[in-house]
Coordinates of N, CA and C in Angstrom, one line a residue:
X16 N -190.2 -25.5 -12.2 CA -191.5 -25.5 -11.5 C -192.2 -24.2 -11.8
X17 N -193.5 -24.2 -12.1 CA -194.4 -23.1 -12.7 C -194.6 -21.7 -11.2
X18 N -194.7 -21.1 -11.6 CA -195.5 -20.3 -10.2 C -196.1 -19.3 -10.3
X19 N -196.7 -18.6 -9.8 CA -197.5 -17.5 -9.5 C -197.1 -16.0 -8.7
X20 N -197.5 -15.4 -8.9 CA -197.7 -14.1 -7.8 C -198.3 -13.9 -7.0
X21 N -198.4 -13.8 -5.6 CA -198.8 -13.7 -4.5 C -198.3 -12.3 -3.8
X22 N -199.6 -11.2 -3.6 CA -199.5 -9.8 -3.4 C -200.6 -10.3 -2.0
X23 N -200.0 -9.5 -1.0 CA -200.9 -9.5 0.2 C -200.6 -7.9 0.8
X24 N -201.9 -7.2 0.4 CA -201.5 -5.9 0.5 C -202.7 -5.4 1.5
X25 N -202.4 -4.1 2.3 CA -203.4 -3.8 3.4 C -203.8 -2.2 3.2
X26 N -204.7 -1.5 3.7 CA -204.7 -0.3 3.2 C -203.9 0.6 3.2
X27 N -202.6 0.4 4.1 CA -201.1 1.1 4.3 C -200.4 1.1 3.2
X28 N -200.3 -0.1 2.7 CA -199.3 -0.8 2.1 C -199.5 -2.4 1.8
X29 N -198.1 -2.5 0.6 CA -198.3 -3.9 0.3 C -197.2 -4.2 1.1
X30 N -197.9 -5.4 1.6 CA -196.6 -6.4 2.7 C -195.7 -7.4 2.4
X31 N -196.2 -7.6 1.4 CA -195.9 -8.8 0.4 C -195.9 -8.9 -1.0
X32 N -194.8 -9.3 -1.5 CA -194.9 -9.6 -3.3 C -194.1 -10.2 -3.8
X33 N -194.5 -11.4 -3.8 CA -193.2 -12.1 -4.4 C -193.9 -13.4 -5.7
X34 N -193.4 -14.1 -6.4 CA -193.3 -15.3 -7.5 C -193.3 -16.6 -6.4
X35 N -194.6 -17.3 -6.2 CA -194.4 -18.7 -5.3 C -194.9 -19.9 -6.4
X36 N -194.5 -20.6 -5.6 CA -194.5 -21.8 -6.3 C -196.9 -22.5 -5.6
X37 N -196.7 -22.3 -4.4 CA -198.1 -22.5 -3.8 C -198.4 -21.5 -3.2
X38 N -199.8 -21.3 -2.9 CA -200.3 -20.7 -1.7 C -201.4 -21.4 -0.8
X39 N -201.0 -21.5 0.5 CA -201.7 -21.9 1.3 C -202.9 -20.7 2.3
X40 N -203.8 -21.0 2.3 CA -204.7 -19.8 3.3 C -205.5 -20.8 4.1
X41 N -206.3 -19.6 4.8 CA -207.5 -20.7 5.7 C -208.4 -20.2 5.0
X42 N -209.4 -20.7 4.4 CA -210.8 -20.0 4.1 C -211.7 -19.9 5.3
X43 N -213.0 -19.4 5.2 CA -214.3 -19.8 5.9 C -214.7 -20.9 5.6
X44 N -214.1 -21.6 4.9 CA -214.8 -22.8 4.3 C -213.6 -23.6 4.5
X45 N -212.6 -23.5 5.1 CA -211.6 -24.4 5.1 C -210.1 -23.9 4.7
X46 N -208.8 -25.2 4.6 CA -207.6 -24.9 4.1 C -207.8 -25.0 2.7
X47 N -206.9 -24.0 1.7 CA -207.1 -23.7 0.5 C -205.6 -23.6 0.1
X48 N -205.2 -24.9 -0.9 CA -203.7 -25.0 -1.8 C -204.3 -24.3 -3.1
X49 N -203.5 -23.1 -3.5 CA -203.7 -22.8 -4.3 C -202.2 -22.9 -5.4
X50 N -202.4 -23.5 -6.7 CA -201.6 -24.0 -7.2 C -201.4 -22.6 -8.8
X51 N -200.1 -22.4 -9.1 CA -200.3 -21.8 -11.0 C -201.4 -22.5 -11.5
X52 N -202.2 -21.8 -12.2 CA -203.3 -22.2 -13.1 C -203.9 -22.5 -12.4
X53 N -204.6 -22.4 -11.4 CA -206.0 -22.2 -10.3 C -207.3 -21.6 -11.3
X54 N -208.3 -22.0 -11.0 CA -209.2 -21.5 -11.8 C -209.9 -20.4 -10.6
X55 N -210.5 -19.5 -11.7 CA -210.2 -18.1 -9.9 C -211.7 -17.9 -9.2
X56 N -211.4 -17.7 -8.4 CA -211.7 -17.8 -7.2 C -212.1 -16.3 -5.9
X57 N -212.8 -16.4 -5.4 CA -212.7 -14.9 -4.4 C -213.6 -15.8 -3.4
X58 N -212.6 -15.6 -1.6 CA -213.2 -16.2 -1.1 C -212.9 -15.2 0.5
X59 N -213.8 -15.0 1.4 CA -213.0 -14.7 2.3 C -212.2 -15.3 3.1
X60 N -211.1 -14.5 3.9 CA -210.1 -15.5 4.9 C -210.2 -15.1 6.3
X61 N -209.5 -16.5 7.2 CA -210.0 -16.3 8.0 C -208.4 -16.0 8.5
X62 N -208.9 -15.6 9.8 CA -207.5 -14.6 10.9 C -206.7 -16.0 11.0
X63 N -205.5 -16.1 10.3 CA -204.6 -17.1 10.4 C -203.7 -16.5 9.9
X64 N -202.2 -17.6 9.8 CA -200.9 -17.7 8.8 C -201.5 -17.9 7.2
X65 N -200.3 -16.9 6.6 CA -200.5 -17.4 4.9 C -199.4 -18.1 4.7
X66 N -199.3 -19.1 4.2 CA -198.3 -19.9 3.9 C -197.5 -19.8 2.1
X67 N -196.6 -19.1 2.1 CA -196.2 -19.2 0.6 C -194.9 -20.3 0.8
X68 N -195.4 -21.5 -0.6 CA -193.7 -21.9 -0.7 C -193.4 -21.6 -1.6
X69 N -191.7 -21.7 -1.9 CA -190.9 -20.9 -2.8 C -189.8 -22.3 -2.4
X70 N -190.1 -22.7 -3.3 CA -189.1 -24.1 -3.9 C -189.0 -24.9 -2.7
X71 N -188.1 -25.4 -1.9 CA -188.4 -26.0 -0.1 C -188.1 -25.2 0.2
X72 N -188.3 -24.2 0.7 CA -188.7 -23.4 2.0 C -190.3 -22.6 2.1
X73 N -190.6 -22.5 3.0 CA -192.0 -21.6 3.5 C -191.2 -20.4 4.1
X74 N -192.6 -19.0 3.7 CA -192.7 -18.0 4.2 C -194.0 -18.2 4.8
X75 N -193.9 -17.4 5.9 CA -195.6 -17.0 6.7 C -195.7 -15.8 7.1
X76 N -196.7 -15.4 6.3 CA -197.6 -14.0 6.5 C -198.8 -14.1 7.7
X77 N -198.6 -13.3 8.5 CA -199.7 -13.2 9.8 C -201.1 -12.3 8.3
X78 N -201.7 -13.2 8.6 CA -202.8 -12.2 7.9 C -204.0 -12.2 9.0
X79 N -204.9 -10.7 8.8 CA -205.6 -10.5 9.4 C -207.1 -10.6 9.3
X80 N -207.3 -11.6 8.6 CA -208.7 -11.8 7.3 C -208.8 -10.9 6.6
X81 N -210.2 -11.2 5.7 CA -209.8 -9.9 4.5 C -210.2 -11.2 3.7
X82 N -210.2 -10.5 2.3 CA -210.1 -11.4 1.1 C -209.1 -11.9 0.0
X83 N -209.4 -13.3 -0.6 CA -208.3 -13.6 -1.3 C -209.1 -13.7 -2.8
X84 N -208.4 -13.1 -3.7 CA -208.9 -13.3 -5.3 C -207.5 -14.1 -5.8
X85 N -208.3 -15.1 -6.2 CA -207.0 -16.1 -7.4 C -207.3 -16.0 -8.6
X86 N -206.6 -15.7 -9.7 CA -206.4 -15.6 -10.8 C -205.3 -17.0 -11.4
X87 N -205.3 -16.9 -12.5 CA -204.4 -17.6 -13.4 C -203.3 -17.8 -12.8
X88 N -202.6 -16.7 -12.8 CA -201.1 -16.3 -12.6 C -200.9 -15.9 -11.3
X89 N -202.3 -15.5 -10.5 CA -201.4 -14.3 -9.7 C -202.4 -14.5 -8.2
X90 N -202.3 -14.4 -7.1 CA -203.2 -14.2 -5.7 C -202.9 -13.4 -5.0
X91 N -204.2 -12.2 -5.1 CA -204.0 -11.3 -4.3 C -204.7 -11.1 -3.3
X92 N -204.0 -11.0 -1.9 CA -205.3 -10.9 -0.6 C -204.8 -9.5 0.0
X93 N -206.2 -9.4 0.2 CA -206.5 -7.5 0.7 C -207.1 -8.3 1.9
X94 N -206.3 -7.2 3.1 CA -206.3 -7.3 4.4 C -206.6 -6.4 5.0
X95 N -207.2 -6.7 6.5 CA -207.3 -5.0 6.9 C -205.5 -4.8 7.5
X96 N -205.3 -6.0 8.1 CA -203.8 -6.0 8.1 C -202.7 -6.9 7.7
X97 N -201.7 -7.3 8.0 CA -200.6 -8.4 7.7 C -199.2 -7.9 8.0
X98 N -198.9 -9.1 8.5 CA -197.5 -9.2 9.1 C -196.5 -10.3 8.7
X99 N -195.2 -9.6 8.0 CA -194.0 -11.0 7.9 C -194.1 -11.3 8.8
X100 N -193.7 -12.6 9.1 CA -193.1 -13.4 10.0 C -192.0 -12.7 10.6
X101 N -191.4 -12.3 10.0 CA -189.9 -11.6 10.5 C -190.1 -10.6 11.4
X102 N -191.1 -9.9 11.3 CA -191.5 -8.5 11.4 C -192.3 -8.6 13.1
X103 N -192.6 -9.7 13.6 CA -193.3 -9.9 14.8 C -193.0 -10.2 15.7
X104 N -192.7 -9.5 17.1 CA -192.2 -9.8 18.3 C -192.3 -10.2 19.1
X105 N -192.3 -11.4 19.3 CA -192.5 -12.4 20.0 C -193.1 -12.3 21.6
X106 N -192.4 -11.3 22.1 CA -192.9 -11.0 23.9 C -193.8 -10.5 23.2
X107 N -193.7 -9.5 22.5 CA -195.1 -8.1 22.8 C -196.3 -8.9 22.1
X108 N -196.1 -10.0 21.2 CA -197.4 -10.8 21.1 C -198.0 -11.7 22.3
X109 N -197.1 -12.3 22.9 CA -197.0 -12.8 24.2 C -197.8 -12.3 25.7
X110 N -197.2 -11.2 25.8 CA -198.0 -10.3 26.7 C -199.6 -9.4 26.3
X111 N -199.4 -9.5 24.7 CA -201.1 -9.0 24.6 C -201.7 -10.1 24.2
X112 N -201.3 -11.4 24.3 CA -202.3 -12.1 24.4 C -202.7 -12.5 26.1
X113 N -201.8 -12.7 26.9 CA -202.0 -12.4 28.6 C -203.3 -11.5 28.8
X114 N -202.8 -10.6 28.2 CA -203.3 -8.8 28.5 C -205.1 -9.2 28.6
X115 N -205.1 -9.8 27.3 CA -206.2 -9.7 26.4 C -207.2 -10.8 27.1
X116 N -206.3 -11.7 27.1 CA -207.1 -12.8 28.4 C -207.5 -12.7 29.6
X117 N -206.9 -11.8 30.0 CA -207.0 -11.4 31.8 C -208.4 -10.4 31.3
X118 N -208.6 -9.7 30.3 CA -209.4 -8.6 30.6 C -210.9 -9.2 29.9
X119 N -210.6 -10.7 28.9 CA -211.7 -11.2 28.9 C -211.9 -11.9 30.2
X120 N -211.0 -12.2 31.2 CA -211.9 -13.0 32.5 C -212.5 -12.2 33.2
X121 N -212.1 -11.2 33.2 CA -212.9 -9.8 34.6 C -214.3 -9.9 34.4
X122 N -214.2 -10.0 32.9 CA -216.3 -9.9 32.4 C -216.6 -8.4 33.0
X123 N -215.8 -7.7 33.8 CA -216.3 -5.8 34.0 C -217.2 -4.9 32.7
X124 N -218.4 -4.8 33.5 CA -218.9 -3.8 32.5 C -218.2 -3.0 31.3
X125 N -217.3 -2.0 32.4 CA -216.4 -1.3 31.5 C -215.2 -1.6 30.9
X126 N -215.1 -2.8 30.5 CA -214.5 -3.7 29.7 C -214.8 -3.8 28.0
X127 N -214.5 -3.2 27.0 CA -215.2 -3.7 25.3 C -214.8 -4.9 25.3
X128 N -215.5 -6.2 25.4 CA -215.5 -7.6 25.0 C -214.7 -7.8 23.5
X129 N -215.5 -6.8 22.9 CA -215.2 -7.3 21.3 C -213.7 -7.0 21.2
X130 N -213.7 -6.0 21.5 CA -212.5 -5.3 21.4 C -210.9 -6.0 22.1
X131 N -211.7 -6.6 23.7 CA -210.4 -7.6 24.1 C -210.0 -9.0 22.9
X132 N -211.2 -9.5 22.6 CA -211.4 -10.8 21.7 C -210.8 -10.3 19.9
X133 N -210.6 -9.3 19.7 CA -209.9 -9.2 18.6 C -208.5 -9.1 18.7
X134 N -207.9 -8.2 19.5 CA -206.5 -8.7 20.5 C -206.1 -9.8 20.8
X135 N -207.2 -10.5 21.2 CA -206.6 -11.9 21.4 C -206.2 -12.7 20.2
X136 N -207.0 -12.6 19.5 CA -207.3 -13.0 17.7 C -205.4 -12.4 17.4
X137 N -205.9 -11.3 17.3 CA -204.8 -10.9 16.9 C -203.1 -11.1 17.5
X138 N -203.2 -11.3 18.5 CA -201.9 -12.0 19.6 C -201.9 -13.3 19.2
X139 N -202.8 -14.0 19.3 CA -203.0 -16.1 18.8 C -202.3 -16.1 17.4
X140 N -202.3 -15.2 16.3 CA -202.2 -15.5 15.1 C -200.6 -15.0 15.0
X141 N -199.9 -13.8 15.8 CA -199.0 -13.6 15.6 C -197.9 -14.5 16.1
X142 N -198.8 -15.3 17.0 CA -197.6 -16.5 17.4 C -198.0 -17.5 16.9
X143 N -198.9 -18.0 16.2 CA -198.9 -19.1 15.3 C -197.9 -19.1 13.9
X144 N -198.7 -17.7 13.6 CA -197.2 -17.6 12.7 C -195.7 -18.0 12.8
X145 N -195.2 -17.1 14.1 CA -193.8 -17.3 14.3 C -193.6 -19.2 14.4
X146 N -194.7 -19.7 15.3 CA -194.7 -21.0 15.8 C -194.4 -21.8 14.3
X147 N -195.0 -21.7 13.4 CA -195.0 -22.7 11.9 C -193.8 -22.5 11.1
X148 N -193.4 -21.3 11.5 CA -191.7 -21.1 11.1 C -190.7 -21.9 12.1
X149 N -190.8 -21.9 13.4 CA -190.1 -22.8 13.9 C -190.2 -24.1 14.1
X150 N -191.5 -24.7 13.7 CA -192.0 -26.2 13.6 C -191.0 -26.6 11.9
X151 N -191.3 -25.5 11.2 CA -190.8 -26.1 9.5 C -189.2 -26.0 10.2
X152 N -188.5 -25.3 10.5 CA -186.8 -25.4 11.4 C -186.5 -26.6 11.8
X153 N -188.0 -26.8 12.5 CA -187.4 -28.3 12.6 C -187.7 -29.7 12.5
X154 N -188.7 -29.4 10.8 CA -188.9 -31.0 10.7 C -187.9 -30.4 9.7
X155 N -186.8 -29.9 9.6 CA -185.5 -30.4 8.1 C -184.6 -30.9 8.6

């Protein structure tokens, strides 16, 4: 089976680099399978899971939007952030999405809206991630 490289790197660091077989993203424009020999592409992404497979099994990258360029051989998405799966803690995603909810209900002046609603963003995505690793657990 053919594959590609799949680099998901953030201005810290790269988070990710491995040889997959697919890549899954969310675009602005929708879900995007990206297969070896893709004809290339630059699209932006939206705040979701990256899905790489690697023969039957899935990996998932919490990505934080940002852009994906596909090439021939290789897909690389520049993030402002990204997270393995492995790497995400389940309560403390848990409790800042609470956090984040409670301080969009107040509606208080001295509250930054934007700023709760990207937290949330960012709490929703860290447990969807973890969530699509334990949904693929257990459809095998």
């Amino acid at each position: 089976m053919s594959t590609l490289r799949l680099e998901i790197v953030t201005p810290e660091h790269k988070v990710y680099e491995k040889d997959v077989n697919m890549v899954v993203v969310k675009g602005v424009a929708g879900e995007l399978g990206i297969l070896p020999n893709h004809i290339p592409l630059v699209t932006p992404l939206k705040v979701a899971p990256v899905k790489a497979k690697i023969g039957n099994t899935n990996e998932f990258i919490a990505v934080h939007g940002g852009f994906m360029e596909v090439r021939k051989d290789k897909v690389v998405i520049l993030a402002e952030a990204a997270e393995l799966e492995s790497d995400i803690d389940v309560s403390r995603a848990r409790l800042a999405k609470e956090r984040a909810e409670r301080r969009l209900a107040q509606k208080q002046a001295d509250i930054n809206a934007a700023r709760a609603e990207l937290a949330l963003q960012r709490a929703i995505l860290r447990l969807e991630t973890v969530n699509e690793k334990e949904q693929q657990h257990r459809n095998q």
